[in-house]
Amino acid sequence: MATSDVFHLGLTFDDLKGATLAIVPGDPQRVEKIAQLMDNPVFLASHREFTTWRAELAGKTVIVCSTGIGGPSTSIAVEELSQLGIRTFLRIGTTGAIQSHIQVGDVLVTTAAVRLDGASLHFAPMEFPAVADFACTSALVSAANQLGAQVHLGVTASSDTFYPGQERYDTYSGRVVSRFKGSMEEWQGMGVMNYEMESATLLTMCATQGLRAGMVAGVIVNRTQQEIPNAETMKQTESQAVNIVVAAARLLLTA
Ligand SMILES: O=P(O)(O)O[C@H]1O[C@H](CO)[C@@H](O)[C@H]1O
Ligand SMILES: O=c1cc[nH]c(=O)[nH]1
C-alpha cells in the first residue's frame, strides 16, 4: 500500500475516504480544533506546514488541511488535495481590516481578491479575476448570520508579504517599496475590506479549474486603529470564524 499518493501532504486516496470538501486554514494548529467540531475526527498526517485531519459532517467525509502562510504553499495544498478528489475548498483565516467601520471580532466573507500575490500568476494572467464561488460564499454568509456574527461581504487584498505588501512601516527597515507606498489608502478608497495572504492564490486556482472555493476570516486587527492584536480577542475571533466555516460546510454538504 502507498504511504503517500501525493508529493507533500503525506496522504493517500484511501485516507480521504471519498471526501470532496476540504476546510483549509492557514495555521496548522487550527486544524485539530476544526476537526474536533465534527464527528469522528482522525489525525491523518503532518508534513512541513501541512497538517491534515479527517472528520464527518452530516454523514459525509470532510478533510481539514492547513495551507501554511502565503500563495506558494497554498498552491501545493490545493493542487494535491484536488488530485486526491477534493472539489470544494473553504478557507478560514485571520485578517487585518482596513475600513474603519469594520470592528475587531467581526467576520469577513471574501467575494473576490486583489491579486497582490505571485503564485496566482502561475495559474492565470492578471486579467483573470480571483473570484469566489457563489454557493460557497452564500453558505458562509448564511452560516455567519445563523450564528449571529457581524458579517461583511466584499473584496480582500491578498498579499504575498505581511509587511511591505500590506504597507506596514513598523519594520526593521521602516521602508516600503514605491509600488506599495500609499497602497492601503488606495484600497480603502476602492472599498477593499481587508488584508490576508492566501485568497488570491486559492480563488484563482479554483475559479480557473472548475473547483469551488470560498473564504471567511475573523478580524484580529483593524489597521486604522492598531497594529498588534490582543491575544484573547484573537482566540475568540478565530473560534467564531471556525464555527462559521463548519456550519457553512454542513450547509453545502446537505444542499
Ligand atoms: O490565520 P491564517 O489563515 O494563517 O491567515 C492570515 O494569517 C497569516 C499572517 O499572520 C496569513 O496566513 C494570513 O492570511
Ligand atoms: O493584518 C493582518 C492580520 C492577519 N493576517 C494578515 O495577513 N494581515
Coordinates of C-alpha atoms and ligand atoms in Angstrom, one line a residue:
M1 CA 0.0 0.0 0.0
A2 CA 1.3 3.5 -0.8
T3 CA 2.4 5.6 2.1
S4 CA 1.5 8.7 0.2
D5 CA -0.1 9.3 -3.2
V6 CA 1.0 12.9 -3.4
F7 CA 4.4 14.7 -3.1
H8 CA 3.9 16.8 0.1
L9 CA 0.8 16.1 2.1
G10 CA 1.6 12.5 3.1
L11 CA -1.9 11.4 2.2
T12 CA -3.3 8.5 0.2
F13 CA -6.6 8.2 -1.8
D14 CA -7.7 5.8 0.9
D15 CA -7.1 8.4 3.7
L16 CA -9.7 10.8 2.1
K17 CA -12.4 8.1 2.0
G18 CA -14.1 9.8 -0.9
A19 CA -14.2 13.3 0.6
T20 CA -14.9 16.1 -1.9
L21 CA -14.9 19.1 0.5
A22 CA -11.9 20.5 2.4
I23 CA -11.7 23.2 5.1
V24 CA -8.3 24.9 4.6
P25 CA -7.0 27.2 7.4
G26 CA -3.5 28.7 7.1
D27 CA -2.4 27.8 10.6
P28 CA -1.6 24.1 11.2
Q29 CA -2.7 24.5 14.9
R30 CA -6.2 25.4 13.8
V31 CA -6.7 22.1 12.0
E32 CA -7.4 19.9 15.0
K33 CA -9.8 22.5 16.6
I34 CA -11.9 22.4 13.4
A35 CA -11.9 18.6 13.1
Q36 CA -12.9 18.3 16.7
L37 CA -16.1 20.2 16.0
M38 CA -17.2 17.4 13.6
D39 CA -17.9 13.7 14.1
N40 CA -15.2 11.0 14.3
P41 CA -12.1 13.3 13.9
V42 CA -9.0 11.4 12.9
F43 CA -5.4 12.7 12.6
L44 CA -4.0 11.8 9.1
A45 CA -0.6 13.4 8.6
S46 CA 1.7 16.3 9.3
H47 CA 4.5 17.4 6.9
R48 CA 6.1 20.8 6.9
E49 CA 3.2 23.4 7.2
F50 CA 0.6 20.8 6.1
T51 CA -1.4 19.1 8.9
T52 CA -4.4 17.1 7.9
W53 CA -7.3 15.6 9.8
R54 CA -10.4 13.8 8.5
A55 CA -13.8 14.0 10.1
E56 CA -17.5 13.6 9.3
L57 CA -20.3 16.1 9.0
A58 CA -23.9 15.3 8.1
G59 CA -22.7 11.7 7.4
K60 CA -20.2 12.9 4.8
T61 CA -16.4 12.9 5.0
V62 CA -14.6 16.2 5.3
I63 CA -10.9 16.9 5.2
V64 CA -9.2 19.7 7.2
C65 CA -5.8 20.6 5.9
S66 CA -3.6 23.6 6.7
T67 CA -2.1 25.6 3.8
G68 CA 0.7 27.4 5.7
I69 CA 1.2 31.1 5.1
G70 CA 1.1 32.5 1.5
G71 CA 0.4 31.5 -2.1
P72 CA 3.2 29.0 -2.8
S73 CA 2.3 26.6 0.0
T74 CA -1.4 27.2 -0.6
S75 CA -1.0 26.2 -4.2
I76 CA 0.6 22.9 -3.2
A77 CA -2.2 22.1 -0.7
V78 CA -4.9 22.9 -3.2
E79 CA -3.2 21.0 -6.1
E80 CA -2.6 17.9 -4.1
L81 CA -6.0 17.8 -2.4
S82 CA -7.6 18.2 -5.9
Q83 CA -5.5 15.3 -7.1
L84 CA -7.0 13.3 -4.2
G85 CA -10.6 14.2 -5.1
I86 CA -11.4 17.5 -3.3
R87 CA -13.6 19.8 -5.4
T88 CA -14.7 22.4 -2.8
F89 CA -12.4 24.4 -0.6
L90 CA -13.4 26.6 2.3
R91 CA -10.6 28.8 3.6
I92 CA -10.9 30.1 7.2
G93 CA -8.3 32.7 8.1
T94 CA -7.4 35.6 10.3
T95 CA -7.2 39.1 8.8
G96 CA -6.5 42.8 9.3
A97 CA -9.4 45.1 8.4
I98 CA -8.6 48.4 6.6
Q99 CA -12.0 50.0 6.8
S100 CA -12.8 52.0 10.0
H101 CA -16.5 50.7 10.2
I102 CA -15.2 47.1 10.5
Q103 CA -14.6 46.1 14.1
V104 CA -12.1 43.6 15.6
G105 CA -14.2 40.4 16.2
D106 CA -16.3 40.9 13.0
V107 CA -16.2 38.3 10.3
L108 CA -15.4 38.9 6.6
V109 CA -16.6 36.8 3.7
T110 CA -14.5 37.5 0.6
T111 CA -16.3 37.7 -2.8
A112 CA -13.0 38.4 -4.7
A113 CA -9.4 39.1 -4.0
V114 CA -7.0 41.8 -5.3
R115 CA -4.1 39.7 -6.6
L116 CA -1.1 41.0 -4.7
D117 CA 0.5 37.6 -4.9
G118 CA 2.8 35.9 -7.3
A119 CA 1.5 32.3 -7.2
S120 CA -1.9 33.1 -8.9
L121 CA 0.0 34.3 -12.0
H122 CA 1.2 30.7 -12.4
F123 CA -2.4 29.7 -13.0
A124 CA -3.9 32.6 -14.9
P125 CA -2.9 36.0 -16.3
M126 CA -3.6 39.1 -14.1
E127 CA -6.7 39.9 -16.2
F128 CA -8.4 36.9 -14.7
P129 CA -10.4 37.7 -11.5
A130 CA -9.7 35.9 -8.3
V131 CA -13.4 35.3 -7.6
A132 CA -15.1 33.2 -5.0
D133 CA -17.7 30.5 -5.8
F134 CA -21.3 31.8 -5.3
A135 CA -22.6 28.7 -3.5
C136 CA -19.6 28.7 -1.1
T137 CA -20.0 32.4 -0.5
S138 CA -23.7 32.1 0.2
A139 CA -23.2 29.2 2.6
L140 CA -20.6 31.2 4.5
V141 CA -22.8 34.3 4.8
S142 CA -25.9 32.1 5.8
A143 CA -23.7 30.3 8.4
A144 CA -22.4 33.7 9.8
N145 CA -26.0 35.0 10.0
Q146 CA -27.2 31.8 11.7
L147 CA -24.5 32.1 14.3
G148 CA -25.3 35.8 14.9
A149 CA -21.9 37.1 13.7
Q150 CA -21.4 40.6 12.4
V151 CA -20.5 39.8 8.8
H152 CA -19.2 42.0 6.0
L153 CA -19.1 40.8 2.4
G154 CA -16.7 42.2 -0.2
V155 CA -13.2 42.4 -1.7
T156 CA -10.0 41.3 0.1
A157 CA -6.4 42.4 -0.7
S158 CA -4.4 39.2 -0.7
S159 CA -0.6 39.9 -0.4
D160 CA 2.5 37.7 -0.7
T161 CA 4.0 39.6 2.2
F162 CA 2.7 40.5 5.6
Y163 CA 4.8 43.7 5.9
P164 CA 5.5 45.7 2.7
G165 CA 2.6 44.3 0.6
Q166 CA 0.3 45.3 3.5
E167 CA 2.1 48.6 3.8
R168 CA 3.5 48.2 7.2
Y169 CA 6.2 50.6 8.3
D170 CA 6.7 49.2 11.8
T171 CA 9.6 47.0 10.4
Y172 CA 13.4 46.7 10.8
S173 CA 14.0 48.9 7.8
G174 CA 10.9 51.1 8.1
R175 CA 10.8 51.1 4.3
V176 CA 8.1 50.1 1.9
V177 CA 8.9 49.9 -1.8
S178 CA 7.3 52.6 -4.0
R179 CA 4.8 50.0 -5.5
F180 CA 3.1 49.8 -2.1
K181 CA 3.5 53.3 -0.8
G182 CA 0.0 54.7 -0.4
S183 CA -1.5 51.4 -1.5
M184 CA -3.5 50.9 1.7
E185 CA -5.2 54.3 1.2
E186 CA -5.9 53.4 -2.4
W187 CA -7.5 50.1 -1.5
Q188 CA -9.5 51.8 1.3
G189 CA -10.8 54.3 -1.4
M190 CA -11.9 51.3 -3.5
G191 CA -13.8 49.8 -0.6
V192 CA -11.5 46.9 -0.1
M193 CA -12.2 45.4 3.3
N194 CA -9.0 43.8 4.5
Y195 CA -5.6 42.2 4.0
E196 CA -4.7 38.5 4.2
M197 CA -2.3 36.3 2.3
E198 CA -3.8 33.2 0.6
S199 CA -7.2 34.0 -1.1
A200 CA -5.7 35.4 -4.3
T201 CA -4.0 32.1 -5.0
L202 CA -6.8 29.9 -3.7
L203 CA -9.6 31.7 -5.6
T204 CA -7.7 32.0 -8.9
M205 CA -6.6 28.3 -8.8
C206 CA -10.2 27.2 -8.1
A207 CA -12.0 29.6 -10.5
T208 CA -9.8 28.5 -13.4
Q209 CA -10.0 24.8 -12.8
G210 CA -13.7 24.1 -12.2
L211 CA -13.2 23.9 -8.4
R212 CA -15.3 25.7 -5.8
A213 CA -13.8 28.0 -3.2
G214 CA -15.0 30.3 -0.5
M215 CA -13.2 32.4 2.1
V216 CA -14.1 33.6 5.6
A217 CA -11.8 35.4 8.1
G218 CA -12.0 36.7 11.6
V219 CA -10.8 40.3 12.0
I220 CA -8.0 40.3 14.6
V221 CA -6.8 43.8 14.0
N222 CA -8.1 47.0 12.4
R223 CA -5.2 48.8 10.7
T224 CA -7.0 52.1 11.1
Q225 CA -6.8 51.7 14.9
Q226 CA -3.9 49.3 15.9
E227 CA -1.2 47.1 14.6
I228 CA -0.8 44.4 17.2
P229 CA -3.8 42.1 18.1
N230 CA -4.9 41.3 21.6
A231 CA -4.3 37.6 22.3
E232 CA -7.7 36.9 24.0
T233 CA -9.7 38.7 21.3
M234 CA -7.8 36.9 18.6
K235 CA -8.7 33.5 20.2
Q236 CA -12.4 34.4 20.3
T237 CA -12.5 35.8 16.8
E238 CA -10.7 32.7 15.4
S239 CA -13.1 30.5 17.2
Q240 CA -16.1 32.3 15.8
A241 CA -14.8 32.0 12.2
V242 CA -14.1 28.3 12.8
N243 CA -17.7 27.7 13.9
I244 CA -18.9 29.6 10.8
V245 CA -16.8 27.5 8.4
V246 CA -18.0 24.3 9.9
A247 CA -21.6 25.4 9.7
A248 CA -21.1 26.5 6.1
A249 CA -19.6 23.1 5.2
R250 CA -22.7 21.5 6.7
L251 CA -24.9 23.7 4.5
L252 CA -23.0 22.8 1.4
L253 CA -23.0 19.1 2.2
T254 CA -26.8 19.0 2.9
A255 CA -27.8 21.3 0.0
Ligands
LIG1 O1 -4.7 32.9 10.0 P1 -4.3 32.5 8.6 O2 -5.2 31.5 8.0 O3 -2.8 32.0 8.6 O4 -4.3 33.8 7.7 C1 -3.6 35.0 7.9 O5 -2.6 35.0 9.0 C2 -1.3 34.9 8.4 C3 -0.5 36.1 8.7 O6 -0.4 36.3 10.1 C4 -1.5 34.7 6.9 O7 -1.6 33.4 6.6 C5 -2.8 35.4 6.7 O8 -3.5 35.2 5.5
LIG2 O1 -3.1 42.3 9.3 C1 -3.2 41.1 9.1 C2 -3.7 40.2 10.0 C3 -3.7 38.9 9.7 N1 -3.2 38.4 8.6 C4 -2.8 39.3 7.6 O2 -2.3 38.8 6.6 N2 -2.8 40.6 7.9

